[in-house]
Amino acid sequence: NRRDGLVDDALIKVDNILKREIKKALSNQQKDYWSDFKSELELYKRMHDRYGDKSEEAFSLVVDNQPDQAEFAAERMQKSAEELKAEMRSLLRRAITLSQNSANLAKEDQKRTINIVLIAFILIIGTTLGFGIFVTRDIVNSLNKAVDIAEEVSAGNLSTKVEITSTDEIGQLLESLKKMTENLNSLIYKVQQSGIQMTSSTTQIAASGKQLEATMTEQLASTNEVTSTAQEIANTSGELVQTMEQLAQLSQITADAASHGQQDLMRMESTMRHLANATSSISAKLGVMNEKANNISSVVTTITKVADQTNLLSLNAAIEAEKAGEYGAGFAVVAREIRRLADQTAVATLEIETMVKEMQSAVSTGVMEMDKFSKDVSTSVENVGKISEQIAKVIEQVQSLTPRFEMVNQSVEDQSKSAQQISEAMVQLSEASQQTADSLKDTNNALERLDDTAQGLQTEVSVFQV
């Protein structure tokens, strides 16, 4: 905005100078020269405004991160810069032509003035020589006075006072010399003022050109900064593309690992279900064993009772054998054996009972442990099922991330390409700005030459004293 203000101020100053010069021009030809230059300047102003609009549009699109539109805007901006540069050269040529024409017109006015003076001198001298023989000494003195005045005018002294003392032909001649001197004085004064104004105008135009050159230099620096920023964005986008590719690969590896883990969990769940079923079967069989052990305990109790009865019967048999005397001796032996077998049976039955009780205790403990183990296995199966479901959700989410990573990767890659294109476009814009700055330098050089020409004109007309 500050640069645009400087350019607008400079163009306004130039426009005011042109209006003043057109108004104060000494001839229609000078007015035409200044009017042509003004028309050329108006065309340059319109092209400069278009270039500013396109430049603003390109920078706004870069800031808003719209690379595709920014690229087209940069191309249009570059084209506008080329047109502006061509128009600047045309304006420079027009300024040089204006300087030369103005100088030529000023020189022609000066030559015409000198020629008028010389013609007047010749006429005066001729008249003096032609009629000097026939006139009186007063007439000769008057003619000599007129010659002196003409010589003063020829020498550049236009401030000579012409005194008229008669109304005859000599008086009329002096009156003509007086009017000629006054007209020449006015003409030379106007030429001098025009030279001064031209010098002032060229100075102001040169100052405006310097401001334009400084503005283009600042714009070139800003363009270089934007170019550097765009290049950094392109480099960062390239690094981000590589990072996104690595993330996509890691995501795929994670999804594969999670899938394998889910399969392992499913196999573990199946194994634990088989284990739970086997545990239930073992628990059932242990229950059967406990029931059988209870049956064995009942049988052992029965055997114990039978052994007790047998032992009692053997005792009764021994008593009866003792009563029988020698006839009962063999029966006594049998009774003793039966008693011994009953005792052994009782001992064995007691051992069996002890073993059965221990077995019952062990079976009961095993049944309780198996029940507990079965519950733990069932709980583990449920937990494994839940974990499997959670892993399935994780796998689903991770697998859904892979296409998104690919989309983001593609977007970042497109952004990287766009940033690179913007960087290239800004490089071209920087080159165009540099060329514009060079053209402004040429314009300033031409304005300096124009100022030198105006100074030369001022020097040439300064010989006249007004």
Short mmCIF file of C-alpha atoms in Angstrom, two decimals:
data_model
loop_
_atom_site.label_atom_id
_atom_site.label_comp_id
_atom_site.label_asym_id
_atom_site.label_seq_id
_atom_site.Cartn_x
_atom_site.Cartn_y
_atom_site.Cartn_z
CA ASN A 1 0.00 0.00 0.00
CA ARG A 2 2.85 2.39 0.79
CA ARG A 3 4.50 1.66 -2.56
CA ASP A 4 1.20 2.20 -4.42
CA GLY A 5 0.84 5.53 -2.63
CA LEU A 6 4.32 6.60 -3.74
CA VAL A 7 3.58 5.63 -7.34
CA ASP A 8 0.23 7.44 -7.28
CA ASP A 9 1.86 10.57 -5.80
CA ALA A 10 4.56 10.49 -8.47
CA LEU A 11 2.02 10.08 -11.29
CA ILE A 12 -0.13 12.89 -9.85
CA LYS A 13 2.93 15.18 -9.77
CA VAL A 14 3.78 14.31 -13.38
CA ASP A 15 0.15 14.87 -14.41
CA ASN A 16 0.12 18.32 -12.76
CA ILE A 17 3.37 19.21 -14.50
CA LEU A 18 1.91 18.19 -17.86
CA LYS A 19 -1.24 20.23 -17.31
CA ARG A 20 0.86 23.28 -16.42
CA GLU A 21 3.16 22.84 -19.42
CA ILE A 22 0.23 22.39 -21.82
CA LYS A 23 -1.39 25.53 -20.41
CA LYS A 24 1.82 27.57 -20.68
CA ALA A 25 2.98 26.24 -24.05
CA LEU A 26 4.07 28.99 -26.46
CA SER A 27 2.75 27.33 -29.59
CA ASN A 28 0.18 24.82 -30.73
CA GLN A 29 2.99 22.51 -31.75
CA GLN A 30 4.39 22.52 -28.21
CA LYS A 31 0.89 21.85 -26.89
CA ASP A 32 0.61 18.91 -29.27
CA TYR A 33 3.96 17.54 -28.05
CA TRP A 34 2.92 17.80 -24.41
CA SER A 35 -0.57 16.42 -25.16
CA ASP A 36 0.95 13.40 -26.92
CA PHE A 37 3.21 12.79 -23.94
CA LYS A 38 0.21 13.13 -21.59
CA SER A 39 -1.77 10.57 -23.62
CA GLU A 40 1.18 8.19 -23.48
CA LEU A 41 1.43 8.78 -19.71
CA GLU A 42 -2.33 8.07 -19.26
CA LEU A 43 -1.87 4.77 -21.10
CA TYR A 44 1.08 3.95 -18.83
CA LYS A 45 -1.02 4.79 -15.72
CA ARG A 46 -3.80 2.45 -16.85
CA MET A 47 -1.32 -0.35 -17.55
CA HIS A 48 0.38 0.27 -14.20
CA ASP A 49 -3.01 0.00 -12.43
CA ARG A 50 -3.70 -3.28 -14.21
CA TYR A 51 -0.27 -4.55 -13.22
CA GLY A 52 -0.91 -3.54 -9.57
CA ASP A 53 -4.28 -5.34 -9.57
CA LYS A 54 -2.76 -8.52 -11.02
CA SER A 55 0.16 -8.31 -8.56
CA GLU A 56 -2.27 -7.93 -5.62
CA GLU A 57 -4.33 -10.86 -6.91
CA ALA A 58 -1.25 -13.11 -7.25
CA PHE A 59 0.06 -12.29 -3.75
CA SER A 60 -3.42 -12.77 -2.21
CA LEU A 61 -3.75 -16.20 -3.82
CA VAL A 62 -0.28 -17.22 -2.54
CA VAL A 63 -1.16 -16.11 1.01
CA ASP A 64 -4.54 -17.94 0.79
CA ASN A 65 -2.69 -21.14 -0.26
CA GLN A 66 -4.44 -21.49 -3.65
CA PRO A 67 -1.50 -22.71 -5.75
CA ASP A 68 -3.31 -23.48 -9.02
CA GLN A 69 -5.08 -20.13 -9.23
CA ALA A 70 -1.91 -18.36 -8.01
CA GLU A 71 0.05 -19.91 -10.87
CA PHE A 72 -2.39 -18.57 -13.50
CA ALA A 73 -2.46 -15.19 -11.75
CA ALA A 74 1.36 -15.09 -11.76
CA GLU A 75 1.38 -15.80 -15.51
CA ARG A 76 -1.08 -12.96 -16.10
CA MET A 77 1.00 -10.73 -13.82
CA GLN A 78 4.17 -11.56 -15.80
CA LYS A 79 2.40 -10.77 -19.07
CA SER A 80 1.18 -7.47 -17.62
CA ALA A 81 4.74 -6.71 -16.43
CA GLU A 82 6.07 -7.28 -19.97
CA GLU A 83 3.41 -4.95 -21.38
CA LEU A 84 4.18 -2.37 -18.69
CA LYS A 85 7.89 -2.59 -19.51
CA ALA A 86 7.20 -2.10 -23.24
CA GLU A 87 4.94 0.87 -22.48
CA MET A 88 7.63 2.31 -20.18
CA ARG A 89 10.13 2.14 -23.04
CA SER A 90 7.60 3.83 -25.32
CA LEU A 91 7.05 6.51 -22.68
CA LEU A 92 10.83 6.94 -22.43
CA ARG A 93 11.13 7.41 -26.20
CA ARG A 94 8.24 9.87 -26.08
CA ALA A 95 9.98 11.83 -23.29
CA ILE A 96 13.24 11.96 -25.30
CA THR A 97 11.30 13.09 -28.37
CA LEU A 98 9.51 15.71 -26.29
CA SER A 99 12.86 16.95 -24.97
CA GLN A 100 14.38 17.16 -28.43
CA ASN A 101 11.31 18.82 -29.95
CA SER A 102 11.06 21.29 -27.08
CA ALA A 103 14.76 22.09 -27.43
CA ASN A 104 14.41 22.44 -31.21
CA LEU A 105 11.38 24.68 -30.83
CA ALA A 106 13.22 26.80 -28.31
CA LYS A 107 16.26 27.04 -30.59
CA GLU A 108 14.03 27.88 -33.56
CA ASP A 109 12.37 30.66 -31.55
CA GLN A 110 15.81 31.97 -30.63
CA LYS A 111 17.06 31.81 -34.23
CA ARG A 112 13.86 33.39 -35.50
CA THR A 113 14.29 36.18 -32.98
CA ILE A 114 17.90 36.76 -34.01
CA ASN A 115 16.92 36.69 -37.69
CA ILE A 116 14.20 39.26 -37.04
CA VAL A 117 16.73 41.42 -35.25
CA LEU A 118 19.28 41.04 -38.03
CA ILE A 119 16.69 41.81 -40.72
CA ALA A 120 15.68 44.88 -38.77
CA PHE A 121 19.32 45.89 -38.48
CA ILE A 122 19.84 45.45 -42.23
CA LEU A 123 16.75 47.51 -43.02
CA ILE A 124 17.78 50.22 -40.60
CA ILE A 125 21.34 50.34 -41.91
CA GLY A 126 20.11 50.28 -45.53
CA THR A 127 17.70 53.08 -44.86
CA THR A 128 20.41 55.07 -43.15
CA LEU A 129 22.85 54.63 -46.05
CA GLY A 130 20.17 55.28 -48.68
CA PHE A 131 18.87 58.45 -47.24
CA GLY A 132 21.96 59.69 -45.30
CA ILE A 133 23.08 61.88 -48.16
CA PHE A 134 19.79 63.66 -48.39
CA VAL A 135 18.93 64.22 -44.80
CA THR A 136 20.12 66.58 -42.22
CA ARG A 137 22.53 65.88 -39.40
CA ASP A 138 19.57 65.38 -37.00
CA ILE A 139 18.20 62.64 -39.19
CA VAL A 140 21.66 61.04 -39.33
CA ASN A 141 21.93 61.23 -35.56
CA SER A 142 18.50 59.67 -35.18
CA LEU A 143 19.46 56.87 -37.56
CA ASN A 144 22.71 56.36 -35.64
CA LYS A 145 20.65 56.13 -32.49
CA ALA A 146 18.44 53.53 -34.17
CA VAL A 147 21.56 51.63 -35.28
CA ASP A 148 22.88 51.68 -31.72
CA ILE A 149 19.59 50.30 -30.47
CA ALA A 150 19.67 47.58 -33.13
CA GLU A 151 23.24 46.70 -32.17
CA GLU A 152 22.22 46.44 -28.50
CA VAL A 153 19.36 44.16 -29.44
CA SER A 154 21.67 42.11 -31.67
CA ALA A 155 24.10 41.77 -28.75
CA GLY A 156 21.26 40.36 -26.63
CA ASN A 157 20.43 43.44 -24.59
CA LEU A 158 16.66 43.69 -24.79
CA SER A 159 16.42 46.10 -21.85
CA THR A 160 17.49 49.11 -23.98
CA LYS A 161 15.17 52.09 -23.62
CA VAL A 162 13.99 53.61 -26.93
CA GLU A 163 13.21 57.35 -26.70
CA ILE A 164 10.96 58.80 -29.44
CA THR A 165 11.23 62.58 -29.90
CA SER A 166 9.42 62.99 -33.25
CA THR A 167 6.48 61.65 -35.19
CA ASP A 168 8.09 61.65 -38.62
CA GLU A 169 9.44 58.63 -40.44
CA ILE A 170 12.42 58.44 -38.08
CA GLY A 171 10.03 58.51 -35.13
CA GLN A 172 7.95 55.82 -36.74
CA LEU A 173 11.13 53.78 -37.27
CA LEU A 174 12.09 54.20 -33.64
CA GLU A 175 8.52 53.30 -32.64
CA SER A 176 8.82 50.11 -34.69
CA LEU A 177 12.19 49.37 -33.05
CA LYS A 178 10.62 49.95 -29.65
CA LYS A 179 7.72 47.58 -30.35
CA MET A 180 10.12 45.01 -31.83
CA THR A 181 12.32 45.23 -28.73
CA GLU A 182 9.34 44.92 -26.43
CA ASN A 183 8.00 41.92 -28.39
CA LEU A 184 11.43 40.30 -28.40
CA ASN A 185 11.73 40.99 -24.69
CA SER A 186 8.37 39.33 -24.03
CA LEU A 187 9.22 36.40 -26.30
CA ILE A 188 12.64 35.76 -24.75
CA TYR A 189 11.17 36.14 -21.26
CA LYS A 190 8.57 33.50 -22.08
CA VAL A 191 11.27 31.24 -23.55
CA GLN A 192 13.36 31.66 -20.41
CA GLN A 193 10.36 30.95 -18.19
CA SER A 194 9.54 27.90 -20.31
CA GLY A 195 13.12 26.71 -19.94
CA ILE A 196 12.93 27.17 -16.18
CA GLN A 197 9.61 25.36 -16.04
CA MET A 198 10.97 22.60 -18.26
CA THR A 199 13.97 22.21 -15.96
CA SER A 200 11.67 22.13 -12.93
CA SER A 201 9.35 19.67 -14.66
CA THR A 202 12.16 17.34 -15.67
CA THR A 203 13.51 17.55 -12.12
CA GLN A 204 10.14 16.60 -10.67
CA ILE A 205 9.64 13.86 -13.26
CA ALA A 206 13.14 12.57 -12.45
CA ALA A 207 12.26 12.56 -8.74
CA SER A 208 9.07 10.65 -9.53
CA GLY A 209 11.13 8.23 -11.61
CA LYS A 210 13.45 7.75 -8.65
CA GLN A 211 10.44 7.01 -6.46
CA LEU A 212 9.16 4.54 -9.04
CA GLU A 213 12.59 2.93 -9.20
CA ALA A 214 12.73 2.66 -5.39
CA THR A 215 9.22 1.21 -5.39
CA MET A 216 10.17 -1.39 -8.00
CA THR A 217 13.29 -2.21 -5.96
CA GLU A 218 11.16 -2.80 -2.86
CA GLN A 219 8.70 -4.83 -4.92
CA LEU A 220 11.60 -6.88 -6.30
CA ALA A 221 12.80 -7.53 -2.75
CA SER A 222 9.29 -8.57 -1.71
CA THR A 223 9.04 -10.84 -4.74
CA ASN A 224 12.36 -12.44 -3.83
CA GLU A 225 11.10 -13.01 -0.27
CA VAL A 226 7.91 -14.63 -1.59
CA THR A 227 10.01 -16.75 -3.95
CA SER A 228 12.18 -17.91 -1.05
CA THR A 229 9.08 -18.67 1.05
CA ALA A 230 7.48 -20.63 -1.80
CA GLN A 231 10.69 -22.63 -2.23
CA GLU A 232 10.73 -23.41 1.50
CA ILE A 233 7.09 -24.52 1.27
CA ALA A 234 7.99 -26.78 -1.66
CA ASN A 235 10.89 -28.31 0.27
CA THR A 236 8.75 -28.79 3.39
CA SER A 237 6.00 -30.36 1.31
CA GLY A 238 8.53 -32.77 -0.20
CA GLU A 239 9.69 -33.82 3.25
CA LEU A 240 6.06 -34.16 4.35
CA VAL A 241 5.37 -36.42 1.35
CA GLN A 242 8.19 -38.74 2.43
CA THR A 243 6.92 -38.72 6.03
CA MET A 244 3.38 -39.55 4.91
CA GLU A 245 4.69 -42.43 2.78
CA GLN A 246 6.53 -43.81 5.81
CA LEU A 247 3.39 -43.40 7.94
CA ALA A 248 1.34 -45.24 5.32
CA GLN A 249 3.85 -48.10 5.31
CA LEU A 250 3.88 -48.24 9.12
CA SER A 251 0.08 -48.19 9.14
CA GLN A 252 -0.02 -51.12 6.74
CA ILE A 253 2.53 -53.03 8.82
CA THR A 254 0.49 -52.30 11.97
CA ALA A 255 -2.69 -53.50 10.25
CA ASP A 256 -0.98 -56.73 9.15
CA ALA A 257 0.42 -57.33 12.64
CA ALA A 258 -2.97 -56.67 14.21
CA SER A 259 -4.59 -59.06 11.73
CA HIS A 260 -2.09 -61.79 12.61
CA GLY A 261 -2.68 -61.07 16.31
CA GLN A 262 -6.42 -61.39 15.80
CA GLN A 263 -5.95 -64.74 14.09
CA ASP A 264 -3.74 -65.93 16.97
CA LEU A 265 -6.37 -64.78 19.47
CA MET A 266 -9.06 -66.63 17.55
CA ARG A 267 -6.98 -69.79 17.65
CA MET A 268 -6.33 -69.21 21.36
CA GLU A 269 -10.05 -68.72 21.96
CA SER A 270 -10.82 -71.96 20.14
CA THR A 271 -8.17 -73.81 22.14
CA MET A 272 -9.46 -72.41 25.41
CA ARG A 273 -13.01 -73.41 24.48
CA HIS A 274 -11.79 -76.95 23.85
CA LEU A 275 -9.97 -76.76 27.17
CA ALA A 276 -13.14 -75.59 28.91
CA ASN A 277 -15.07 -78.46 27.34
CA ALA A 278 -12.34 -80.92 28.40
CA THR A 279 -12.39 -79.44 31.91
CA SER A 280 -16.14 -79.90 32.11
CA SER A 281 -15.73 -83.50 30.93
CA ILE A 282 -13.00 -84.16 33.51
CA SER A 283 -15.11 -82.56 36.23
CA ALA A 284 -18.02 -84.81 35.25
CA LYS A 285 -15.80 -87.87 35.31
CA LEU A 286 -14.43 -86.87 38.69
CA GLY A 287 -18.01 -86.61 39.89
CA VAL A 288 -18.64 -90.12 38.63
CA MET A 289 -15.47 -91.25 40.39
CA ASN A 290 -16.67 -89.61 43.61
CA GLU A 291 -19.99 -91.39 43.24
CA LYS A 292 -18.22 -94.70 42.61
CA ALA A 293 -16.02 -94.07 45.62
CA ASN A 294 -19.13 -93.56 47.70
CA ASN A 295 -20.44 -96.87 46.38
CA ILE A 296 -17.11 -98.51 47.25
CA SER A 297 -17.39 -97.05 50.74
CA SER A 298 -20.81 -98.64 51.07
CA VAL A 299 -19.44 -101.98 49.87
CA VAL A 300 -16.50 -101.68 52.27
CA THR A 301 -18.91 -101.01 55.11
CA THR A 302 -20.87 -104.08 54.11
CA ILE A 303 -17.67 -106.13 53.91
CA THR A 304 -16.66 -104.86 57.34
CA LYS A 305 -19.98 -105.93 58.76
CA VAL A 306 -19.64 -109.31 57.06
CA ALA A 307 -16.13 -109.67 58.49
CA ASP A 308 -17.42 -108.82 61.93
CA GLN A 309 -20.20 -111.36 61.59
CA THR A 310 -17.73 -113.91 60.23
CA ASN A 311 -15.40 -113.25 63.14
CA LEU A 312 -18.34 -113.66 65.52
CA LEU A 313 -19.36 -116.88 63.79
CA SER A 314 -15.79 -118.20 63.99
CA LEU A 315 -15.79 -117.41 67.67
CA ASN A 316 -19.04 -119.26 68.11
CA ALA A 317 -17.68 -122.14 66.01
CA ALA A 318 -14.55 -122.30 68.20
CA ILE A 319 -16.71 -122.40 71.29
CA GLU A 320 -18.83 -125.17 69.84
CA ALA A 321 -15.69 -127.06 68.75
CA GLU A 322 -14.31 -126.80 72.23
CA LYS A 323 -17.49 -128.20 73.52
CA ALA A 324 -17.33 -131.10 71.10
CA GLY A 325 -13.91 -132.17 72.32
CA GLU A 326 -11.82 -134.21 70.02
CA TYR A 327 -14.69 -134.54 67.62
CA GLY A 328 -14.66 -130.84 67.11
CA ALA A 329 -10.86 -130.43 66.68
CA GLY A 330 -11.02 -130.16 62.90
CA PHE A 331 -13.87 -127.78 63.10
CA ALA A 332 -11.81 -125.66 65.52
CA VAL A 333 -9.02 -125.42 62.96
CA VAL A 334 -11.50 -124.27 60.36
CA ALA A 335 -12.91 -121.78 62.83
CA ARG A 336 -9.43 -120.36 63.50
CA GLU A 337 -8.76 -120.00 59.77
CA ILE A 338 -12.10 -118.36 59.28
CA ARG A 339 -11.30 -115.99 62.12
CA ARG A 340 -7.87 -115.27 60.69
CA LEU A 341 -9.42 -114.57 57.27
CA ALA A 342 -12.06 -112.42 58.92
CA ASP A 343 -9.36 -110.47 60.73
CA GLN A 344 -7.41 -110.04 57.48
CA THR A 345 -10.58 -109.03 55.72
CA ALA A 346 -11.32 -106.50 58.44
CA VAL A 347 -7.77 -105.08 58.21
CA ALA A 348 -7.92 -104.96 54.39
CA THR A 349 -11.35 -103.46 54.52
CA LEU A 350 -10.07 -100.81 56.93
CA GLU A 351 -7.19 -100.05 54.57
CA ILE A 352 -9.56 -99.94 51.63
CA GLU A 353 -11.85 -97.64 53.57
CA THR A 354 -8.92 -95.38 54.38
CA MET A 355 -7.83 -95.37 50.74
CA VAL A 356 -11.37 -94.75 49.56
CA LYS A 357 -11.71 -91.83 51.99
CA GLU A 358 -8.41 -90.38 50.77
CA MET A 359 -9.52 -90.93 47.20
CA GLN A 360 -12.87 -89.27 47.96
CA SER A 361 -11.05 -86.33 49.54
CA ALA A 362 -8.73 -86.08 46.53
CA VAL A 363 -11.60 -86.44 44.09
CA SER A 364 -13.61 -83.79 45.96
CA THR A 365 -10.61 -81.45 45.94
CA GLY A 366 -10.06 -82.22 42.23
CA VAL A 367 -13.71 -81.57 41.47
CA MET A 368 -13.57 -78.20 43.26
CA GLU A 369 -10.29 -77.29 41.55
CA MET A 370 -11.66 -78.35 38.20
CA ASP A 371 -14.79 -76.30 38.80
CA LYS A 372 -12.64 -73.32 39.70
CA PHE A 373 -10.36 -73.95 36.70
CA SER A 374 -13.40 -74.34 34.47
CA LYS A 375 -14.74 -70.99 35.69
CA ASP A 376 -11.31 -69.39 35.12
CA VAL A 377 -11.14 -70.88 31.65
CA SER A 378 -14.66 -69.64 30.87
CA THR A 379 -13.71 -66.17 32.13
CA SER A 380 -10.52 -66.28 30.05
CA VAL A 381 -12.52 -67.34 27.00
CA GLU A 382 -14.86 -64.39 27.51
CA ASN A 383 -11.88 -62.02 27.98
CA VAL A 384 -10.18 -63.39 24.88
CA GLY A 385 -13.43 -62.91 22.97
CA LYS A 386 -13.67 -59.30 24.14
CA ILE A 387 -9.99 -58.66 23.31
CA SER A 388 -10.54 -60.25 19.90
CA GLU A 389 -13.50 -57.94 19.28
CA GLN A 390 -11.46 -54.90 20.37
CA ILE A 391 -8.55 -55.93 18.16
CA ALA A 392 -11.03 -56.40 15.30
CA LYS A 393 -12.19 -52.81 15.83
CA VAL A 394 -8.57 -51.62 15.98
CA ILE A 395 -7.80 -53.51 12.77
CA GLU A 396 -10.84 -51.98 11.12
CA GLN A 397 -9.80 -48.48 12.19
CA VAL A 398 -6.17 -49.01 11.15
CA GLN A 399 -7.26 -50.40 7.80
CA SER A 400 -9.57 -47.43 7.33
CA LEU A 401 -6.58 -45.13 8.01
CA THR A 402 -4.57 -46.55 5.12
CA PRO A 403 -6.76 -45.02 2.34
CA ARG A 404 -6.82 -41.74 4.26
CA PHE A 405 -3.04 -41.74 4.48
CA GLU A 406 -2.95 -42.34 0.74
CA MET A 407 -5.38 -39.44 0.15
CA VAL A 408 -3.37 -37.13 2.41
CA ASN A 409 -0.16 -38.28 0.75
CA GLN A 410 -1.62 -37.51 -2.69
CA SER A 411 -2.86 -34.11 -1.52
CA VAL A 412 0.52 -33.24 -0.01
CA GLU A 413 2.25 -34.37 -3.18
CA ASP A 414 -0.06 -32.19 -5.29
CA GLN A 415 0.60 -29.30 -2.90
CA SER A 416 4.34 -29.87 -3.26
CA LYS A 417 4.05 -29.72 -7.06
CA SER A 418 1.89 -26.60 -6.85
CA ALA A 419 4.36 -24.95 -4.46
CA GLN A 420 7.18 -25.76 -6.88
CA GLN A 421 5.19 -24.24 -9.75
CA ILE A 422 4.50 -21.13 -7.64
CA SER A 423 8.22 -20.91 -6.87
CA GLU A 424 9.06 -21.07 -10.58
CA ALA A 425 6.38 -18.48 -11.38
CA MET A 426 7.72 -16.16 -8.67
CA VAL A 427 11.23 -16.55 -10.10
CA GLN A 428 9.88 -15.44 -13.47
CA LEU A 429 8.04 -12.58 -11.76
CA SER A 430 11.27 -11.59 -10.01
CA GLU A 431 13.06 -11.52 -13.36
CA ALA A 432 10.27 -9.39 -14.83
CA SER A 433 10.48 -7.01 -11.86
CA GLN A 434 14.24 -6.78 -12.34
CA GLN A 435 13.72 -5.94 -16.01
CA THR A 436 11.14 -3.30 -15.02
CA ALA A 437 13.63 -1.83 -12.55
CA ASP A 438 16.26 -1.73 -15.31
CA SER A 439 13.75 0.03 -17.58
CA LEU A 440 13.12 2.58 -14.83
CA LYS A 441 16.86 3.18 -14.62
CA ASP A 442 16.88 3.79 -18.38
CA THR A 443 13.95 6.18 -17.90
CA ASN A 444 15.84 8.07 -15.21
CA ASN A 445 18.89 8.28 -17.46
CA ALA A 446 16.71 9.66 -20.25
CA LEU A 447 15.22 12.18 -17.84
CA GLU A 448 18.73 13.23 -16.86
CA ARG A 449 19.53 13.78 -20.54
CA LEU A 450 16.28 15.73 -20.86
CA ASP A 451 17.32 17.85 -17.90
CA ASP A 452 20.71 18.45 -19.54
CA THR A 453 18.92 19.56 -22.71
CA ALA A 454 16.71 21.93 -20.71
CA GLN A 455 19.79 23.30 -18.96
CA GLY A 456 21.41 23.85 -22.37
CA LEU A 457 18.34 25.71 -23.59
CA GLN A 458 18.38 27.84 -20.45
CA THR A 459 22.06 28.63 -21.07
CA GLU A 460 21.40 29.63 -24.68
CA VAL A 461 18.56 32.01 -23.87
CA SER A 462 20.41 33.45 -20.87
CA VAL A 463 22.51 35.60 -23.23
CA PHE A 464 19.50 37.88 -23.61
CA GLN A 465 19.01 40.57 -20.99
CA VAL A 466 15.34 41.13 -20.28
#
